[in-house]
Short mmCIF file of C-alpha atoms and ligand atoms in Angstrom, two decimals:
data_model
loop_
_atom_site.label_atom_id
_atom_site.label_comp_id
_atom_site.label_asym_id
_atom_site.label_seq_id
_atom_site.Cartn_x
_atom_site.Cartn_y
_atom_site.Cartn_z
CA MET A 2 0.00 0.00 -0.01
CA SER A 3 1.15 3.51 -0.71
CA ILE A 4 -1.42 5.84 0.78
CA PHE A 5 -0.99 9.60 0.64
CA LEU A 6 -3.23 11.98 2.52
CA GLY A 7 -4.19 15.52 1.44
CA LEU A 8 -5.95 17.83 3.88
CA ASP A 9 -7.65 21.10 2.96
CA SER A 10 -8.24 23.67 5.66
CA SER A 11 -10.66 25.94 3.84
CA THR A 12 -12.97 28.76 4.85
CA GLN A 13 -15.98 26.59 5.60
CA SER A 14 -14.57 23.12 6.21
CA LEU A 15 -11.67 20.81 6.78
CA SER A 16 -11.49 18.01 4.19
CA ALA A 17 -9.40 14.93 3.59
CA VAL A 18 -8.69 13.04 0.40
CA ALA A 19 -6.49 9.99 0.44
CA ILE A 20 -5.06 8.28 -2.66
CA ASP A 21 -3.55 4.89 -3.28
CA LEU A 22 -0.73 5.64 -5.68
CA GLU A 23 -0.35 2.03 -6.79
CA SER A 24 -3.96 1.18 -7.55
CA ARG A 25 -4.61 4.79 -8.70
CA GLU A 26 -7.69 5.00 -6.50
CA ILE A 27 -9.15 7.62 -4.28
CA VAL A 28 -9.63 5.69 -1.07
CA LEU A 29 -11.08 8.43 1.14
CA ASP A 30 -13.02 11.64 0.74
CA LYS A 31 -14.27 13.21 4.04
CA SER A 32 -15.19 16.62 5.23
CA ILE A 33 -16.03 18.42 8.47
CA ASN A 34 -18.20 21.48 7.93
CA PHE A 35 -17.49 24.18 10.54
CA ASP A 36 -21.00 25.67 10.66
CA LYS A 37 -22.63 22.27 11.03
CA SER A 38 -20.20 20.44 13.34
CA LEU A 39 -18.51 23.21 15.30
CA ARG A 40 -21.36 25.62 16.03
CA GLU A 41 -19.92 26.49 19.45
CA PHE A 42 -17.38 28.77 17.74
CA GLY A 43 -20.17 31.03 16.50
CA CYS A 44 -18.95 31.29 12.92
CA LYS A 45 -21.21 31.83 9.94
CA ASN A 46 -19.86 30.31 6.77
CA GLY A 47 -16.60 29.84 8.65
CA VAL A 48 -16.30 33.55 9.54
CA LEU A 49 -16.75 35.24 12.96
CA PRO A 50 -19.56 37.82 12.96
CA HIS A 51 -18.37 41.45 12.99
CA ARG A 52 -20.25 44.73 12.83
CA ASP A 53 -17.91 46.04 10.11
CA PRO A 54 -18.60 44.17 6.81
CA ALA A 55 -14.99 44.79 5.79
CA VAL A 56 -13.63 42.73 8.68
CA ALA A 57 -13.43 38.96 8.27
CA HIS A 58 -11.71 36.86 10.91
CA SER A 59 -11.98 33.22 11.87
CA ASP A 60 -11.07 31.18 14.91
CA PRO A 61 -7.84 29.13 14.70
CA LEU A 62 -9.05 27.00 17.64
CA MET A 63 -11.97 25.89 15.44
CA TRP A 64 -9.48 24.65 12.82
CA LEU A 65 -7.64 22.73 15.51
CA LYS A 66 -10.77 21.13 16.85
CA ALA A 67 -11.72 20.19 13.30
CA LEU A 68 -8.33 18.52 12.87
CA ASP A 69 -8.87 16.40 16.01
CA MET A 70 -12.39 15.50 14.84
CA LEU A 71 -11.24 14.58 11.37
CA CYS A 72 -8.40 12.36 12.63
CA GLU A 73 -10.84 10.64 14.96
CA GLU A 74 -13.13 9.97 11.98
CA LEU A 75 -10.28 8.63 9.86
CA GLN A 76 -9.21 6.34 12.64
CA SER A 77 -12.68 4.86 13.05
CA MET A 78 -13.41 4.44 9.35
CA ARG A 79 -13.88 0.88 8.12
CA GLY A 80 -11.48 -0.10 5.34
CA PHE A 81 -9.08 2.77 5.99
CA ASP A 82 -6.00 2.17 8.10
CA VAL A 83 -4.43 5.41 9.29
CA SER A 84 -1.12 3.62 9.82
CA ASP A 85 -0.87 3.05 6.03
CA VAL A 86 -0.46 6.77 5.38
CA VAL A 87 3.05 7.38 4.08
CA ALA A 88 2.96 11.16 3.86
CA VAL A 89 0.54 14.03 4.51
CA ALA A 90 0.48 17.37 2.69
CA GLY A 91 -2.12 20.10 2.95
CA SER A 92 -3.83 23.07 1.47
CA GLY A 93 -4.89 26.16 3.40
CA GLN A 94 -7.19 29.02 2.56
CA GLN A 95 -4.72 31.57 1.28
CA HIS A 96 -3.57 34.84 2.98
CA GLY A 97 -5.02 34.09 6.46
CA SER A 98 -2.59 34.36 9.40
CA VAL A 99 -2.16 32.84 12.83
CA TYR A 100 -0.25 34.67 15.58
CA LEU A 101 1.70 32.69 18.15
CA ASN A 102 3.59 33.74 21.31
CA SER A 103 6.82 32.46 22.79
CA LYS A 104 5.07 29.41 24.34
CA ALA A 105 4.26 27.99 20.91
CA THR A 106 7.53 26.19 20.15
CA ASP A 107 7.34 24.15 23.35
CA ALA A 108 3.59 23.64 23.09
CA LEU A 109 4.00 22.20 19.59
CA LYS A 110 6.84 19.99 20.67
CA SER A 111 5.12 18.49 23.72
CA LEU A 112 1.52 17.88 22.66
CA ASN A 113 -0.12 15.48 25.05
CA PRO A 114 -2.39 12.93 23.34
CA LYS A 115 -4.66 12.84 26.40
CA ARG A 116 -5.69 16.44 25.84
CA SER A 117 -7.12 18.25 22.79
CA LEU A 118 -5.11 20.37 20.34
CA GLU A 119 -7.47 23.24 21.00
CA HIS A 120 -6.85 23.34 24.75
CA GLN A 121 -3.11 22.83 24.51
CA LEU A 122 -2.51 25.46 21.81
CA LYS A 123 -4.91 28.11 23.10
CA PRO A 124 -2.30 29.55 25.50
CA ALA A 125 0.18 29.78 22.59
CA LEU A 126 -1.95 32.22 20.60
CA SER A 127 -0.93 35.87 20.83
CA ARG A 128 -3.99 36.92 18.88
CA LYS A 129 -7.32 35.21 19.44
CA SER A 130 -8.68 35.45 15.90
CA SER A 131 -7.15 35.10 12.48
CA PRO A 132 -7.79 37.61 9.70
CA ILE A 133 -8.72 35.62 6.55
CA TRP A 134 -8.88 36.21 2.82
CA MET A 135 -12.36 37.76 2.94
CA ASP A 136 -11.12 40.70 4.99
CA SER A 137 -11.00 44.02 3.12
CA SER A 138 -10.30 46.39 5.98
CA THR A 139 -6.68 47.32 5.20
CA ARG A 140 -6.94 49.80 2.28
CA ARG A 141 -4.98 52.40 4.16
CA GLN A 142 -2.20 49.96 5.08
CA CYS A 143 -2.01 48.90 1.39
CA ASP A 144 -1.66 52.53 0.35
CA ASP A 145 1.06 53.12 2.97
CA ILE A 146 3.06 50.09 1.88
CA GLU A 147 2.75 50.97 -1.79
CA SER A 148 3.91 54.51 -1.17
CA ALA A 149 6.88 53.27 0.91
CA ILE A 150 7.91 51.12 -2.06
CA GLY A 151 7.06 53.69 -4.71
CA SER A 152 3.84 52.43 -6.33
CA GLY A 153 1.46 49.51 -6.62
CA ALA A 154 3.19 48.51 -9.89
CA LYS A 155 6.53 48.39 -8.09
CA VAL A 156 5.10 46.15 -5.36
CA ALA A 157 3.58 43.95 -8.08
CA GLY A 158 6.95 43.72 -9.85
CA LEU A 159 8.58 42.66 -6.59
CA THR A 160 5.97 40.33 -5.15
CA GLY A 161 3.68 39.26 -8.02
CA SER A 162 0.72 41.38 -6.84
CA SER A 163 0.16 44.98 -5.94
CA CYS A 164 -1.02 45.40 -2.34
CA PHE A 165 -4.35 43.70 -1.73
CA GLU A 166 -6.38 44.17 1.46
CA ARG A 167 -6.57 40.46 2.22
CA PHE A 168 -2.89 39.77 1.70
CA THR A 169 -0.95 38.90 4.82
CA GLY A 170 1.53 41.83 4.77
CA PRO A 171 -1.10 44.59 4.92
CA GLN A 172 -2.99 42.55 7.56
CA ILE A 173 0.16 42.28 9.69
CA ARG A 174 0.77 46.02 9.31
CA LYS A 175 -2.76 46.76 10.58
CA PHE A 176 -2.21 44.50 13.56
CA ALA A 177 1.16 46.07 14.37
CA GLU A 178 -0.43 49.52 14.16
CA LYS A 179 -3.59 48.80 16.16
CA GLU A 180 -2.32 46.23 18.70
CA ARG A 181 1.36 46.92 19.09
CA THR A 182 1.77 45.04 22.35
CA ARG A 183 0.22 41.88 20.99
CA TYR A 184 2.22 42.26 17.79
CA ASP A 185 5.43 42.50 19.85
CA LYS A 186 4.38 39.41 21.76
CA SER A 187 3.87 37.46 18.50
CA SER A 188 7.10 35.55 18.13
CA LYS A 189 5.81 33.63 15.12
CA ILE A 190 3.30 34.62 12.43
CA HIS A 191 2.11 31.69 10.34
CA LEU A 192 -0.12 31.34 7.34
CA VAL A 193 -3.09 28.98 7.80
CA SER A 194 -1.09 26.47 5.68
CA SER A 195 2.17 26.65 7.67
CA PHE A 196 0.25 26.71 10.96
CA MET A 197 -1.57 23.46 10.24
CA ALA A 198 1.65 21.82 9.01
CA SER A 199 3.39 22.96 12.23
CA VAL A 200 0.73 21.27 14.35
CA LEU A 201 1.08 18.01 12.41
CA ALA A 202 4.87 18.08 12.58
CA GLY A 203 5.09 19.32 16.17
CA LYS A 204 7.44 22.10 15.18
CA HIS A 205 7.38 25.32 13.14
CA ALA A 206 6.88 24.47 9.49
CA PRO A 207 8.06 26.70 6.63
CA VAL A 208 5.91 28.86 4.38
CA ASP A 209 6.03 27.44 0.81
CA HIS A 210 6.52 29.51 -2.32
CA GLY A 211 2.95 28.97 -3.52
CA ASP A 212 1.23 30.43 -0.47
CA GLY A 213 4.14 32.74 0.40
CA ALA A 214 3.43 34.65 -2.81
CA GLY A 215 0.04 35.68 -1.38
CA MET A 216 1.53 37.78 1.36
CA ASN A 217 3.00 40.85 -0.42
CA LEU A 218 6.22 39.89 1.40
CA MET A 219 7.97 37.40 -0.89
CA ASP A 220 10.31 38.33 -3.70
CA ILE A 221 8.51 36.48 -6.53
CA THR A 222 11.60 35.82 -8.66
CA ARG A 223 14.13 35.05 -5.92
CA LYS A 224 11.53 33.20 -3.85
CA GLN A 225 12.82 34.69 -0.57
CA TRP A 226 11.43 37.18 1.90
CA SER A 227 11.87 40.61 0.32
CA ALA A 228 13.87 42.89 2.64
CA ALA A 229 12.21 45.97 1.12
CA MET A 230 8.69 44.59 1.66
CA LEU A 231 9.44 43.51 5.21
CA LYS A 232 10.74 46.94 6.03
CA ALA A 233 7.71 48.65 4.46
CA THR A 234 5.29 46.41 6.35
CA ALA A 235 6.06 46.20 10.08
CA PRO A 236 9.00 46.52 12.50
CA GLY A 237 11.02 43.42 13.32
CA LEU A 238 8.93 41.28 10.99
CA LYS A 239 11.63 38.99 9.55
CA ALA A 240 12.27 37.38 12.91
CA LYS A 241 8.60 36.57 13.32
CA LEU A 242 8.15 34.80 10.01
CA PRO A 243 8.86 31.12 9.42
CA ARG A 244 11.54 30.23 6.90
CA MET A 245 10.57 29.85 3.26
CA ALA A 246 10.87 26.54 1.45
CA PRO A 247 9.86 24.90 -1.82
CA SER A 248 6.46 23.23 -1.82
CA ASP A 249 7.97 19.76 -1.95
CA SER A 250 9.98 20.11 1.25
CA VAL A 251 9.69 17.50 3.97
CA VAL A 252 8.95 19.28 7.23
CA GLY A 253 9.67 16.19 9.34
CA ARG A 254 7.93 13.15 10.77
CA ILE A 255 4.41 13.37 12.17
CA SER A 256 4.20 14.49 15.81
CA SER A 257 3.90 11.69 18.38
CA TYR A 258 0.51 13.24 19.37
CA PHE A 259 -1.04 11.86 16.15
CA VAL A 260 0.86 8.54 16.48
CA ASP A 261 -0.28 7.88 20.02
CA LYS A 262 -3.82 9.26 19.68
CA TYR A 263 -4.87 8.27 16.18
CA ARG A 264 -2.45 5.48 15.26
CA PHE A 265 -0.56 7.15 12.45
CA SER A 266 2.75 5.47 11.75
CA PRO A 267 5.68 7.28 13.38
CA LYS A 268 7.33 7.21 9.96
CA THR A 269 4.61 9.35 8.32
CA LYS A 270 6.23 12.32 6.58
CA ILE A 271 4.74 15.79 6.87
CA ILE A 272 5.19 17.73 3.63
CA ALA A 273 5.05 21.54 3.51
CA TRP A 274 1.49 22.77 3.10
CA SER A 275 0.54 25.25 0.34
CA GLY A 276 -2.33 27.53 -0.50
CA ASP A 277 -5.63 26.08 -1.73
CA ASN A 278 -5.22 27.54 -5.22
CA PRO A 279 -1.69 26.20 -5.84
CA CYS A 280 -2.95 22.80 -4.57
CA SER A 281 -5.98 22.95 -6.84
CA LEU A 282 -3.68 23.69 -9.78
CA ILE A 283 -2.19 20.24 -9.21
CA GLY A 284 -5.56 18.69 -8.36
CA VAL A 285 -6.90 19.59 -11.81
CA GLY A 286 -3.67 18.58 -13.52
CA LEU A 287 -2.53 22.03 -14.71
CA ILE A 288 1.19 21.27 -14.92
CA SER A 289 1.68 23.01 -18.27
CA SER A 290 0.22 26.06 -20.05
CA GLY A 291 -2.73 26.18 -22.40
CA ARG A 292 -5.79 25.42 -20.29
CA ILE A 293 -7.35 27.27 -17.42
CA CYS A 294 -9.38 26.31 -14.41
CA ILE A 295 -12.38 28.04 -12.91
CA SER A 296 -13.00 27.08 -9.31
CA LEU A 297 -16.50 27.81 -8.02
CA GLY A 298 -16.05 27.77 -4.27
CA THR A 299 -16.61 30.24 -1.46
CA SER A 300 -14.66 32.56 -3.74
CA ASP A 301 -14.62 31.98 -7.47
CA THR A 302 -11.10 31.79 -8.86
CA TYR A 303 -9.79 31.77 -12.40
CA PHE A 304 -6.29 30.37 -12.68
CA GLY A 305 -3.70 28.72 -14.90
CA PHE A 306 -0.14 27.46 -14.98
CA MET A 307 2.60 29.93 -16.05
CA PRO A 308 6.24 29.11 -16.86
CA GLN A 309 7.35 32.66 -16.06
CA PRO A 310 5.83 35.36 -13.83
CA LEU A 311 3.59 37.60 -16.02
CA ILE A 312 2.13 40.48 -14.03
CA SER A 313 -1.18 42.23 -14.72
CA ALA A 314 -0.70 45.82 -15.88
CA GLU A 315 -4.07 46.75 -14.37
CA GLY A 316 -2.97 45.32 -11.05
CA GLU A 317 -5.95 42.94 -11.02
CA GLY A 318 -4.53 39.51 -10.67
CA HIS A 319 -1.77 37.68 -8.89
CA VAL A 320 1.23 35.55 -9.57
CA PHE A 321 1.78 32.71 -7.10
CA GLY A 322 4.36 29.93 -7.05
CA SER A 323 3.18 26.66 -8.55
CA PRO A 324 3.94 23.52 -6.50
CA THR A 325 5.92 22.32 -9.54
CA GLY A 326 8.43 25.08 -8.89
CA ASP A 327 7.03 27.23 -11.78
CA TYR A 328 4.33 29.88 -11.49
CA MET A 329 0.60 30.28 -11.64
CA SER A 330 -1.65 33.26 -12.42
CA LEU A 331 -4.87 33.80 -10.46
CA ILE A 332 -7.78 36.17 -10.24
CA CYS A 333 -10.05 35.99 -7.25
CA PHE A 334 -13.71 37.00 -7.16
CA LEU A 335 -14.99 37.21 -3.57
CA ASN A 336 -18.68 37.12 -4.48
CA GLY A 337 -18.69 33.49 -5.50
CA SER A 338 -20.87 30.83 -3.91
CA LEU A 339 -22.13 33.15 -1.16
CA ALA A 340 -23.56 35.52 -3.81
CA ARG A 341 -25.25 32.63 -5.68
CA GLU A 342 -26.56 31.41 -2.35
CA LYS A 343 -27.89 34.91 -1.43
CA VAL A 344 -29.90 35.06 -4.68
CA ARG A 345 -31.16 31.50 -4.24
CA ARG A 346 -32.34 32.17 -0.70
CA LYS A 347 -33.80 35.57 -1.50
CA TYR A 348 -36.25 33.96 -3.94
CA LYS A 349 -36.68 30.87 -1.75
CA LEU A 350 -35.49 28.49 -4.47
CA THR A 351 -34.03 25.02 -4.17
CA TRP A 352 -30.89 24.48 -6.25
CA ASN A 353 -33.02 22.51 -8.65
CA ALA A 354 -35.43 25.41 -9.09
CA PHE A 355 -32.43 27.82 -9.41
CA SER A 356 -31.03 25.65 -12.25
CA LYS A 357 -34.43 25.43 -13.96
CA ARG A 358 -34.59 29.23 -14.04
CA LEU A 359 -31.18 29.23 -15.72
CA PHE A 360 -32.17 26.65 -18.33
CA HIS A 361 -35.43 28.49 -19.06
CA SER A 362 -34.14 32.01 -19.55
CA ASN A 363 -32.30 33.56 -22.46
CA PRO A 364 -28.57 34.20 -22.81
CA GLY A 365 -27.88 37.87 -22.35
CA ASN A 366 -30.91 38.23 -20.02
CA GLY A 367 -32.56 40.64 -22.49
CA GLY A 368 -29.86 43.17 -21.61
CA LYS A 369 -30.64 43.14 -17.87
CA VAL A 370 -27.55 43.33 -15.70
CA LEU A 371 -26.93 42.53 -12.06
CA LEU A 372 -23.66 43.69 -10.44
CA PRO A 373 -23.59 41.12 -7.61
CA TYR A 374 -21.41 42.87 -5.03
CA PHE A 375 -23.23 41.43 -2.00
CA SER A 376 -19.95 41.72 -0.07
CA PRO A 377 -16.95 43.96 -0.86
CA GLU A 378 -15.43 42.63 -4.10
CA ILE A 379 -11.80 41.86 -4.85
CA THR A 380 -12.06 41.90 -8.69
CA PRO A 381 -12.94 44.55 -9.64
CA ASN A 382 -12.11 46.38 -6.43
CA VAL A 383 -15.34 47.37 -4.67
CA PRO A 384 -14.72 48.52 -1.08
CA GLY A 385 -18.18 47.81 0.36
CA PRO A 386 -21.37 45.86 -0.41
CA MET A 387 -23.09 47.43 -3.42
CA VAL A 388 -25.62 45.31 -5.34
CA THR A 389 -26.67 47.28 -8.46
CA ARG A 390 -29.31 46.40 -11.03
CA TYR A 391 -29.52 47.83 -14.56
CA GLY A 392 -32.88 47.37 -16.30
CA LEU A 393 -33.55 44.55 -13.82
CA LYS A 394 -36.34 44.62 -11.25
CA GLU A 395 -35.66 43.11 -7.83
CA SER A 396 -38.92 41.17 -8.20
CA ASP A 397 -37.76 39.50 -11.44
CA VAL A 398 -36.76 36.07 -10.15
CA LYS A 399 -35.51 34.59 -13.40
CA GLY A 400 -33.68 37.80 -14.29
CA ASN A 401 -31.83 37.88 -10.96
CA VAL A 402 -30.94 34.19 -11.04
CA ARG A 403 -29.52 34.49 -14.57
CA GLY A 404 -28.10 37.88 -13.65
CA VAL A 405 -25.86 36.62 -10.86
CA VAL A 406 -24.35 33.78 -12.91
CA GLU A 407 -23.94 35.84 -16.07
CA ALA A 408 -22.29 38.59 -14.06
CA GLN A 409 -19.80 36.15 -12.50
CA MET A 410 -18.85 34.52 -15.80
CA THR A 411 -18.72 37.80 -17.72
CA SER A 412 -16.60 39.49 -15.06
CA MET A 413 -14.15 36.58 -15.24
CA ALA A 414 -13.90 36.91 -19.01
CA ILE A 415 -13.36 40.67 -18.87
CA HIS A 416 -10.87 40.74 -16.00
CA SER A 417 -8.75 37.82 -17.19
CA LYS A 418 -7.74 39.45 -20.49
CA TRP A 419 -4.29 40.34 -19.07
CA MET A 420 -3.38 36.68 -18.83
CA GLY A 421 -3.41 36.55 -22.64
CA VAL A 422 -4.78 33.00 -22.69
CA LYS A 423 -6.96 32.05 -25.66
CA THR A 424 -9.28 29.81 -23.68
CA LYS A 425 -10.54 26.82 -25.66
CA THR A 426 -10.81 24.46 -22.70
CA ILE A 427 -11.90 25.25 -19.17
CA TYR A 428 -11.67 22.85 -16.26
CA ALA A 429 -14.37 23.48 -13.70
CA THR A 430 -14.01 22.56 -10.05
CA GLY A 431 -15.39 23.51 -6.62
CA GLY A 432 -18.81 22.84 -5.16
CA ALA A 433 -20.90 24.68 -7.78
CA SER A 434 -19.09 22.98 -10.68
CA ALA A 435 -21.56 20.13 -10.19
CA ASN A 436 -24.29 22.43 -11.57
CA ARG A 437 -24.47 21.95 -15.35
CA ALA A 438 -26.79 24.95 -15.83
CA ILE A 439 -24.03 27.20 -14.45
CA LEU A 440 -21.43 25.40 -16.57
CA GLN A 441 -23.49 26.01 -19.75
CA ILE A 442 -23.30 29.76 -19.13
CA MET A 443 -19.57 29.39 -18.42
CA ALA A 444 -19.09 27.63 -21.75
CA ASP A 445 -21.21 30.16 -23.65
CA VAL A 446 -19.65 33.30 -22.13
CA HIS A 447 -16.08 32.02 -22.68
CA ASN A 448 -16.94 30.23 -25.93
CA ALA A 449 -14.97 27.21 -24.69
CA ASP A 450 -15.55 23.58 -23.83
CA VAL A 451 -15.99 23.01 -20.12
CA TYR A 452 -15.14 19.80 -18.27
CA GLN A 453 -16.00 18.58 -14.80
CA PHE A 454 -13.97 16.39 -12.49
CA LYS A 455 -15.09 13.24 -10.69
CA VAL A 456 -13.49 14.48 -7.44
CA GLY A 457 -14.83 17.89 -6.47
CA GLN A 458 -12.17 18.38 -3.81
CA SER A 459 -9.39 19.56 -6.12
CA ALA A 460 -7.38 21.27 -3.37
CA ALA A 461 -7.34 18.22 -1.07
CA LEU A 462 -6.63 15.95 -4.01
CA GLY A 463 -3.80 18.26 -5.16
CA ALA A 464 -2.36 18.13 -1.63
CA ALA A 465 -2.44 14.31 -1.66
CA LEU A 466 -0.67 14.27 -5.03
CA ARG A 467 1.91 16.74 -3.66
CA ALA A 468 2.47 14.42 -0.69
CA ALA A 469 3.18 11.53 -3.09
CA HIS A 470 5.49 13.60 -5.29
CA ALA A 471 7.46 14.99 -2.33
CA HIS A 472 7.77 11.61 -0.64
CA LEU A 473 9.13 9.94 -3.81
CA LYS A 474 11.53 12.81 -4.38
CA ALA A 475 12.79 12.64 -0.81
CA SER A 476 13.30 8.86 -1.14
CA GLY A 477 15.39 9.29 -4.27
CA ASN A 478 12.64 7.95 -6.59
CA GLU A 479 11.34 11.21 -8.04
CA GLN A 480 8.66 10.74 -10.69
CA PRO A 481 7.66 13.34 -13.28
CA TRP A 482 4.47 15.22 -12.45
CA GLU A 483 2.73 13.71 -15.51
CA GLN A 484 3.15 10.30 -13.93
CA ILE A 485 2.05 11.37 -10.48
CA ILE A 486 -1.24 12.94 -11.62
CA ALA A 487 -2.13 10.33 -14.25
CA GLY A 488 -5.54 8.77 -13.57
CA PHE A 489 -6.28 11.21 -10.72
CA ALA A 490 -6.21 14.83 -11.86
CA GLU A 491 -7.95 14.25 -15.16
CA PRO A 492 -11.23 15.74 -16.28
CA ASP A 493 -14.19 13.48 -16.83
CA ARG A 494 -14.24 13.22 -20.66
CA GLU A 495 -17.96 12.40 -20.64
CA SER A 496 -18.75 15.61 -18.82
CA ARG A 497 -17.92 18.00 -21.66
CA VAL A 498 -20.26 21.01 -21.92
CA ARG A 499 -20.02 22.57 -25.40
CA PRO A 500 -20.64 26.22 -26.03
CA ASN A 501 -23.79 27.07 -27.91
CA LYS A 502 -22.71 29.05 -31.01
CA GLU A 503 -25.73 31.44 -30.95
CA ALA A 504 -25.35 32.11 -27.21
CA ALA A 505 -21.62 32.74 -27.59
CA LYS A 506 -22.44 35.42 -30.17
CA VAL A 507 -24.91 37.09 -27.80
CA TYR A 508 -22.29 37.12 -25.04
CA ARG A 509 -19.74 38.86 -27.27
CA ASP A 510 -22.10 41.85 -27.21
CA PHE A 511 -23.31 41.29 -23.65
CA LYS A 512 -19.72 41.75 -22.44
CA LYS A 513 -19.86 45.33 -23.76
CA ILE A 514 -22.99 46.24 -21.83
CA TYR A 515 -21.69 44.52 -18.68
CA LYS A 516 -18.51 46.53 -18.95
CA ALA A 517 -20.49 49.75 -19.45
CA CYS A 518 -22.56 48.98 -16.32
CA GLU A 519 -19.43 48.20 -14.29
CA ASN A 520 -17.84 51.37 -15.53
CA HIS A 521 -20.94 53.41 -14.65
CA ALA A 522 -21.32 51.95 -11.13
CA LEU A 523 -17.69 51.96 -10.14
CA HIS A 524 -15.97 54.69 -12.10
CA GLY A 525 -18.73 57.23 -12.81
CA GLY A 526 -18.77 56.28 -16.52
CA LYS A 527 -21.58 57.00 -19.06
CA ASP A 528 -25.08 55.76 -18.32
CA PRO A 529 -25.29 52.33 -19.97
CA LEU A 530 -28.98 52.74 -20.94
CA ASP A 531 -28.09 53.43 -24.60
CA VAL A 532 -26.04 50.28 -25.09
CA GLN A 533 -28.63 48.29 -23.17
CA THR A 534 -31.44 49.52 -25.40
CA LYS A 535 -29.47 48.60 -28.54
CA PHE A 536 -28.71 45.17 -27.15
CA LYS A 537 -32.35 44.62 -26.25
CA ALA A 538 -33.50 45.67 -29.75
CA ARG A 539 -31.12 43.11 -31.23
CA TYR A 540 -31.52 40.17 -28.92
CA GLY A 541 -34.77 41.04 -27.11
C1 XUL B 818 -7.09 33.64 -3.44
C2 XUL B 818 -8.09 33.84 -2.41
C3 XUL B 818 -9.11 32.76 -2.16
C4 XUL B 818 -8.77 31.92 -0.97
C5 XUL B 818 -9.95 30.99 -0.69
O1 XUL B 818 -6.27 34.74 -3.61
O2 XUL B 818 -8.13 34.81 -1.71
O3 XUL B 818 -9.28 31.95 -3.30
O4 XUL B 818 -7.56 31.22 -1.20
O5 XUL B 818 -9.62 30.05 0.24
#
């Protein structure tokens, strides 16, 4: 047996996917949903309630309790033997940070299997909550960092992204400004990914180049902490950050806590964790250029493999490290599944009824446009909630249902131009990728074939594949990535959704009115009524 385990610590859940590399089978797919199973932490959709809609924090103790619960489930599962696991790697929601005090090193080293992770690591937190990727409260800190470096474009040239509110550097700066004493007491600042890896390994794990690139702190070409960015962000920061390491580094053997409590083998290797998007890149098999992936999760992301870092001139997207040692481009849309969910709930629809409305309405929505900024938006930058309707009544159920999905797909098409990819094939993943009505609109708007995957958990699967790759490399039996992913990270050929030629034509023009509406709402551009009327006259 050669079982490799991938964990995904995401916004709303902790998931596990295990693969058998020899038989090429997925032998386990499990998930703990925070809202359902860990209600006592008071989170909604994995986020702590806050009166300011720009603030989004979560509870790191909830992630720890989920890890204990998940291990317990794995141990008690029939047909799965935890002691067969050769190596574990993981994926973490990107950008989120965990703040630890001077007790952390010892606490990690001496975890007692008779007590819970939550109770033993609570005293090691120097900050109770963790800012996560949905936080947009650091615009001022972003501006300050960019002006210290010279400009947003300069920051992007250095780190792969201009300063973004959710990125870890601006978040750390805000913490250092507002809570200086606690900042000074934080002897280690981890990402969600490196924190979870540290717990498993019983010692501080490194930040990998994939997730490290989402901090506005890593030099994207040299793949090291950037001295200029550290200086522009917060005092004494270098000493507080873990070391950086390639994604395929072995952190060490699993902590005896997991051996004694859950019967993992003491030989189990812990591999550096990465961000969920770099892991998904592997989980959908994007190890060369040419295709792109759209992940429909809590956030919607649009990403692809890149051999060299290519940076967006408009400052809209990001360059992260790929777990293969290359690069990936990514654009993140915050109003993903939560926006779809808001519309579905508003009109009291089941998902079935939602999909029916999509199938039974016309491409282009008769020119009606919904700008679905239910929460602050990352791409394009919208600082606060601002749902705007053009020619669309709030009472029009079909129009709003089609409106939210068309807006998401059109926005992706418009804001991904800088990547310069002629998209002929799209791989769809994430929870909502199971919905073929949504995928039809995706295919039509992008005029591309869309494929689904049999395993929806691309980040956890990618992590399991990374574990296998890193283990083989460390044992002197490195296999090419093509070989590692074969049979696992492949789209379901039967699932192909073809674009409808007529609809694709409509969307070519629809993109223009969508752009005009966006421009009007966000940049004070011309009233889009004119273009909307023309579109309506043509396509009704
Ligand atoms: C990417 C981003 C989100 C999170 C979701 O930049 O912010 O996709 O990684 O977990």
